Coordinates of C-alpha atoms in Angstrom, one line a residue:
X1 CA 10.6 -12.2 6.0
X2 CA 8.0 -12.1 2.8
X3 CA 6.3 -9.6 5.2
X4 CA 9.4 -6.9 4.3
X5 CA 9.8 -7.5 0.6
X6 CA 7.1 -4.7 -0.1
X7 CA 8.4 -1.6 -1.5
X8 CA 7.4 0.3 1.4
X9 CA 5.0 -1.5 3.7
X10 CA 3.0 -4.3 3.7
X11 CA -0.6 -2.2 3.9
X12 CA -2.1 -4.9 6.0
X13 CA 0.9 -4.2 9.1
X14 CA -1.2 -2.6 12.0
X15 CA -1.4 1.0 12.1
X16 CA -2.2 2.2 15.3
X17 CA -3.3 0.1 18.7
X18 CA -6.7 -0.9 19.6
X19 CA -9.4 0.6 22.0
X20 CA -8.7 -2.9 23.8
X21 CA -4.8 -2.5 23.5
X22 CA -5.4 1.3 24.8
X23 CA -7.4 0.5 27.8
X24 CA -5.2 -1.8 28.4
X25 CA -2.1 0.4 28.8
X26 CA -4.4 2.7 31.1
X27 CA -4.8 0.0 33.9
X28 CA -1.3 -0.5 33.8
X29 CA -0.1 -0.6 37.1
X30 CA 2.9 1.7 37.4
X31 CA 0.7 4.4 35.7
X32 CA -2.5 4.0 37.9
X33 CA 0.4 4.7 40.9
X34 CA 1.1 7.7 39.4
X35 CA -1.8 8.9 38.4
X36 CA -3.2 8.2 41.8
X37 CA -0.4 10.6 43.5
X38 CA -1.1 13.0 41.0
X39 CA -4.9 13.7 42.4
X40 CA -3.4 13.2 45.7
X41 CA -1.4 16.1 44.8
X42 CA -3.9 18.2 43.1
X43 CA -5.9 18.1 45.7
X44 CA -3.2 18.9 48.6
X45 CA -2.8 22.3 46.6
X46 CA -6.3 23.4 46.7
X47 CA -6.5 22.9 50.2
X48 CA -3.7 24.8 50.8
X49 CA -3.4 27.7 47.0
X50 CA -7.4 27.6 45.9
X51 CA -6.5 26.0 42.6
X52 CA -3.4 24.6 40.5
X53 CA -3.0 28.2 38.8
X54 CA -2.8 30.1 42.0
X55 CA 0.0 27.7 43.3
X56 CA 2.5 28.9 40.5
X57 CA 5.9 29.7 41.9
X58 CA 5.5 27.1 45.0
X59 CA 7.4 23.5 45.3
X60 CA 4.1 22.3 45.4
X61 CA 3.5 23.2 41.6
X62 CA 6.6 22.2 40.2
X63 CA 6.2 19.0 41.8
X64 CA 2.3 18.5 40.1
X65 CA 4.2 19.4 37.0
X66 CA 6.8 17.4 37.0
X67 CA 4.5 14.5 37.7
X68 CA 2.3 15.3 34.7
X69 CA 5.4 15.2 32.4
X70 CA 6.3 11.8 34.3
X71 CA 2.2 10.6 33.4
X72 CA 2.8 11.8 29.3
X73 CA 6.6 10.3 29.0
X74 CA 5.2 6.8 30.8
X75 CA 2.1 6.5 28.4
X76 CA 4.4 7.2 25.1
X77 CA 6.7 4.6 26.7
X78 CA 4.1 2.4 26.8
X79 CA 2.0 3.1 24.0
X80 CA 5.6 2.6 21.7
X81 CA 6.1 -1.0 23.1
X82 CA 2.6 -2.2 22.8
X83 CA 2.6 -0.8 19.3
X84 CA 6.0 -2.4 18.5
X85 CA 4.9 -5.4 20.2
X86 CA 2.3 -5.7 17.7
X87 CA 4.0 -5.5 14.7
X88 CA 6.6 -7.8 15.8
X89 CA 4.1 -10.3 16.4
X90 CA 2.5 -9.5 12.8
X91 CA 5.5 -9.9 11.1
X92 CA 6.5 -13.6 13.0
X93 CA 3.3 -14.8 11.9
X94 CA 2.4 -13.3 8.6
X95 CA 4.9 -15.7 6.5
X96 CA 3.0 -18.7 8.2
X97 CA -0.3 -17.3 7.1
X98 CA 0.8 -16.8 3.8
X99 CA 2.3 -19.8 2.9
X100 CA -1.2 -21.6 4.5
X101 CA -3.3 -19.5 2.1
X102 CA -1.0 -20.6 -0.3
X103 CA -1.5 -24.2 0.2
X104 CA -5.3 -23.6 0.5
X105 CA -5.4 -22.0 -3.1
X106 CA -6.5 -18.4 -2.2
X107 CA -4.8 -15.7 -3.7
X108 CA -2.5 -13.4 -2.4
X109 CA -2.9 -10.7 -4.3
X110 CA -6.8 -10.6 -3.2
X111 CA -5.2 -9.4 0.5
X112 CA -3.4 -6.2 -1.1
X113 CA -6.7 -4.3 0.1
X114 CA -6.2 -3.5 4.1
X115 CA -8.7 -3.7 7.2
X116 CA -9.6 -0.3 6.9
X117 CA -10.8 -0.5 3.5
X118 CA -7.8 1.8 2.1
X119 CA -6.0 0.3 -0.5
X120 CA -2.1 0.8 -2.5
X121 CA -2.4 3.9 -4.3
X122 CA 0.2 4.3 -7.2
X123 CA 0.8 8.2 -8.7
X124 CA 2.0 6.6 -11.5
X125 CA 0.4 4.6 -14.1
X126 CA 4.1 2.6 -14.7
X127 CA 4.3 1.8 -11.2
X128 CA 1.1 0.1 -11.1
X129 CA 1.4 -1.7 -13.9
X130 CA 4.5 -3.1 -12.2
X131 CA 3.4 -3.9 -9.4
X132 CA 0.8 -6.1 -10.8
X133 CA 2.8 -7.5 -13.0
X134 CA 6.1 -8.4 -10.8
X135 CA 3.9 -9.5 -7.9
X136 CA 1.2 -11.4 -10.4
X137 CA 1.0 -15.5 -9.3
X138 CA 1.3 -16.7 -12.4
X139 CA 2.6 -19.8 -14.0
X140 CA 5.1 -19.6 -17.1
X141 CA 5.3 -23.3 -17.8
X142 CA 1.2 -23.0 -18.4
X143 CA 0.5 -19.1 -19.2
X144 CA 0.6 -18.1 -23.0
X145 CA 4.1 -17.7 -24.0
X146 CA 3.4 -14.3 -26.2
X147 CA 1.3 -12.6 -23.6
X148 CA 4.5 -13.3 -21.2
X149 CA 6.6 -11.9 -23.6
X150 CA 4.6 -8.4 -23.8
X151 CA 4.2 -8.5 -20.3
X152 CA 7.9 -8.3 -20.0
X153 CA 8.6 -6.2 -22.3
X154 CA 6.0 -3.9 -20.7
X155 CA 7.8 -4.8 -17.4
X156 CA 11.2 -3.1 -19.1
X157 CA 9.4 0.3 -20.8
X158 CA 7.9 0.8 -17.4
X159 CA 11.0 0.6 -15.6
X160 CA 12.8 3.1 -18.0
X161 CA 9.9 5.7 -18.2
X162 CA 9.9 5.9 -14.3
X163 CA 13.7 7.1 -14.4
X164 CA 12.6 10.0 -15.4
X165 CA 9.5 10.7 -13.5
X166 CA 9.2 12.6 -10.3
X167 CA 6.4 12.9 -7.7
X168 CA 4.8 16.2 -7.0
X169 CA 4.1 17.0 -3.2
X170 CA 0.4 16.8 -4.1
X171 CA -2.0 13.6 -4.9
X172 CA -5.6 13.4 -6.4
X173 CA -7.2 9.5 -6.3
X174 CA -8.4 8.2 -9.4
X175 CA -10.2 4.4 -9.0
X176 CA -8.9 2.1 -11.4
X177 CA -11.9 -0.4 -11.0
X178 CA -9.6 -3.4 -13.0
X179 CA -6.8 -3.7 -11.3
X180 CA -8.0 -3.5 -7.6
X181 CA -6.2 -0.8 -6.9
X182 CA -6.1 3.4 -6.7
X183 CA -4.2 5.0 -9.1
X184 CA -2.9 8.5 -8.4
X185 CA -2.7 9.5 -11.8
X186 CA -5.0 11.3 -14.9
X187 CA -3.6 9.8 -18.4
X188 CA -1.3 11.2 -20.6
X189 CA -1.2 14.5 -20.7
X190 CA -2.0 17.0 -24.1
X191 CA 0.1 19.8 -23.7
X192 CA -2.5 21.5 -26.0
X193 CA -5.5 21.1 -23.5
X194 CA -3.8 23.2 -21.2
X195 CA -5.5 27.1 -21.8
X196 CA -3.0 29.9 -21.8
X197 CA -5.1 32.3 -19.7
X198 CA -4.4 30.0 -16.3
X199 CA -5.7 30.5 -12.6
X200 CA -4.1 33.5 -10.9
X201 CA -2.1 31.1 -8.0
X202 CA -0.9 28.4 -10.5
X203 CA 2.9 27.8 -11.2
X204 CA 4.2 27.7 -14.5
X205 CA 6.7 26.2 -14.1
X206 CA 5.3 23.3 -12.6
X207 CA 2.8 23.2 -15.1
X208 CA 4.8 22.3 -17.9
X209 CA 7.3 20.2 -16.2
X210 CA 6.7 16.7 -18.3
X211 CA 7.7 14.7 -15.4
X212 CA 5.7 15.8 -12.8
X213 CA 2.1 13.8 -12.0
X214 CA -1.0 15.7 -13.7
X215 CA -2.2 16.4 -9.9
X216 CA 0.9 18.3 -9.1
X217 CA 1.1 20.1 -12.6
X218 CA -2.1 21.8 -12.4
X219 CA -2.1 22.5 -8.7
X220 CA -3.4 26.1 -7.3
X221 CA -1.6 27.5 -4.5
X222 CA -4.3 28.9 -1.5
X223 CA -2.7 32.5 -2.1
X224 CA -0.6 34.4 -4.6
X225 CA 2.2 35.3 -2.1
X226 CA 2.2 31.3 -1.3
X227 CA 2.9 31.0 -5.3
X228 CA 5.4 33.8 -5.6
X229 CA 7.2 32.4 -2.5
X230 CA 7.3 28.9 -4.2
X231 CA 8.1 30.4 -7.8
X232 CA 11.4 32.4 -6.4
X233 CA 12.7 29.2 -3.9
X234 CA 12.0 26.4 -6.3
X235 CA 12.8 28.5 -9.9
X236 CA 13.9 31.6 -10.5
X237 CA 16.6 31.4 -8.1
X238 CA 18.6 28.8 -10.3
X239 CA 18.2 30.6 -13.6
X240 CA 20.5 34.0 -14.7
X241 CA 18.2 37.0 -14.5
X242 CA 19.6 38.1 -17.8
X243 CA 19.4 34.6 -20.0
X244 CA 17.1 34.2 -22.9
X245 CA 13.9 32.2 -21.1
X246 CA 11.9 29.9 -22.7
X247 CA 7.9 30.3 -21.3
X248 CA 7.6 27.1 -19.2
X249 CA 3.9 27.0 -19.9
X250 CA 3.0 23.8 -22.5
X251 CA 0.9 25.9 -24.8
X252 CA 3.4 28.7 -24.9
X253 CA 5.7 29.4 -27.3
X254 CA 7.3 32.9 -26.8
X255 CA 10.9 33.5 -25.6
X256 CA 11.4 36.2 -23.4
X257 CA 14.3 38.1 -22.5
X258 CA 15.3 37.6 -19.0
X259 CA 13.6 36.7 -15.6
X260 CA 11.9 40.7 -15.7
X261 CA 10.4 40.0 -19.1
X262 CA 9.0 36.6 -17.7
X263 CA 7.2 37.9 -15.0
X264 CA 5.9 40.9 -17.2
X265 CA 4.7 38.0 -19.5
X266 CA 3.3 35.7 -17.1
X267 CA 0.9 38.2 -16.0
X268 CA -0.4 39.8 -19.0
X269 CA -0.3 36.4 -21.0
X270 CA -1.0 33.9 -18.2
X271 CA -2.7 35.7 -15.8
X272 CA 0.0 34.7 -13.4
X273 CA 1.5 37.4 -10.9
X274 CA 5.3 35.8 -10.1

């Protein structure tokens, strides 16, 4: 289906059910029954215990109970079809819609922004570009003939400079107010505009890792045992305590002499307890 040839999703799918959709799974029948016994229940155990809590330990109780876990498992059960329902139905239609749009002359790529007013976000400036440039509507027999040859060759650099880029765990959203889209990423980075003195719960090593987004680089962990916990697990675990160690940090040149010598050097260099 043109519905599923997205990367990941197409952002216009349906999220989550309606109010409508959710009242509606409320008056179903089989859970008004049970919901009904349940106050039935309820209120045959204060009659005879005071309250719910007092009736611990009876057969009562355990029954109440084990009709409230019935309630929960029926409403999930229900609330999973009705939501996969949904995007069944999206999915058998959407190829119609989009070929009538088509046919109409409006522009698909117009759509990209979903009904909740979110919109694609990219971490990368490569895989942006891509993305408008793969999924463009464009004409070659018409379009100039050297502006489709950059645009290819842009195509190619883009897909060879992603190979070696990783995403960090962390995002910060930039607009990009041409391209009609948000793009999760700051420019190319200056390794000299990073200062050596750097905030107390920052990594180093994530900070000069080339590959990483700039959001993720220059992230700040909440606490200092948080960064040490994440330096040690991620880092220092894979290197030999003894080897010669480069200073991860962009700006920073030295070579120190072993993990101990590091972490001497990230504090009273860096500011950076590891």
């Amino acid at each position: 289906a043109v519905g599923r040839f997205s990367l990941t999703r197409d952002p216009r799918a349906p999220k989550e059910l309606s109010n409508e959709q959710k009242e509606a799974i409320e008056r179903d029948p089989q859970l008004i029954k049970l919901c009904d016994r349940q106050r039935s229940l309820h209120k045959l155990i204060e009659r005879k215990c005071g309250s719910v809590l007092k009736s611990k330990g009876t057969a009562l109780h355990r029954e109440y109970t084990e009709l409230g876990d019935t309630i929960r498992a029926e409403k999930q059960t229900l609330h999973r079809e009705a939501f996969e329902e949904m995007r069944q139905e999206f999915f058998a239609t959407i190829d119609t819609i989009e070929i009538e749009r088509q046919l109409l002359g409006f522009s698909i790529s117009k759509e990209l922004k979903t009904d909740d007013g979110d919109k694609i976000q990219f971490v990368f400036e490569e895989r942006a570009r891509l993305a408008r440039n793969l999924f463009r509507l464009s004409d070659c027999r018409t379009e100039d003939q050297h502006e489709l040859y950059v645009r290819r060759v842009q195509t190619i650099q883009d897909w060879v400079s992603l190979c070696s880029l990783r995403e960090g765990p962390r995002k910060r959203r930039v607009s990009s107010a041409d391209s009609g889209v948000d793009i999760a990423f700051d420019g190319i980075i200056d390794a000299d505009t990073f200062p050596i003195s750097c905030p107390g719960t920052q990594c180093l090593f994530c900070l000069g890792d080339s590959q990483l987004p700039h959001s993720a680089r220059i992230y700040s962990f909440s606490r200092p045992d948080h960064l040490r916990r994440h330096v040690q697990d991620c880092h220092l675990r894979y290197l030999d305590p003894d080897a010669l160690l480069w200073c991860p940090h962009p700006s920073c040149p030295d070579v120190l002499d072993g993990i101990k010598d590091f972490q001497g050097h990230a504090l009273l260099v860096h500011n950076v307890y590891v």
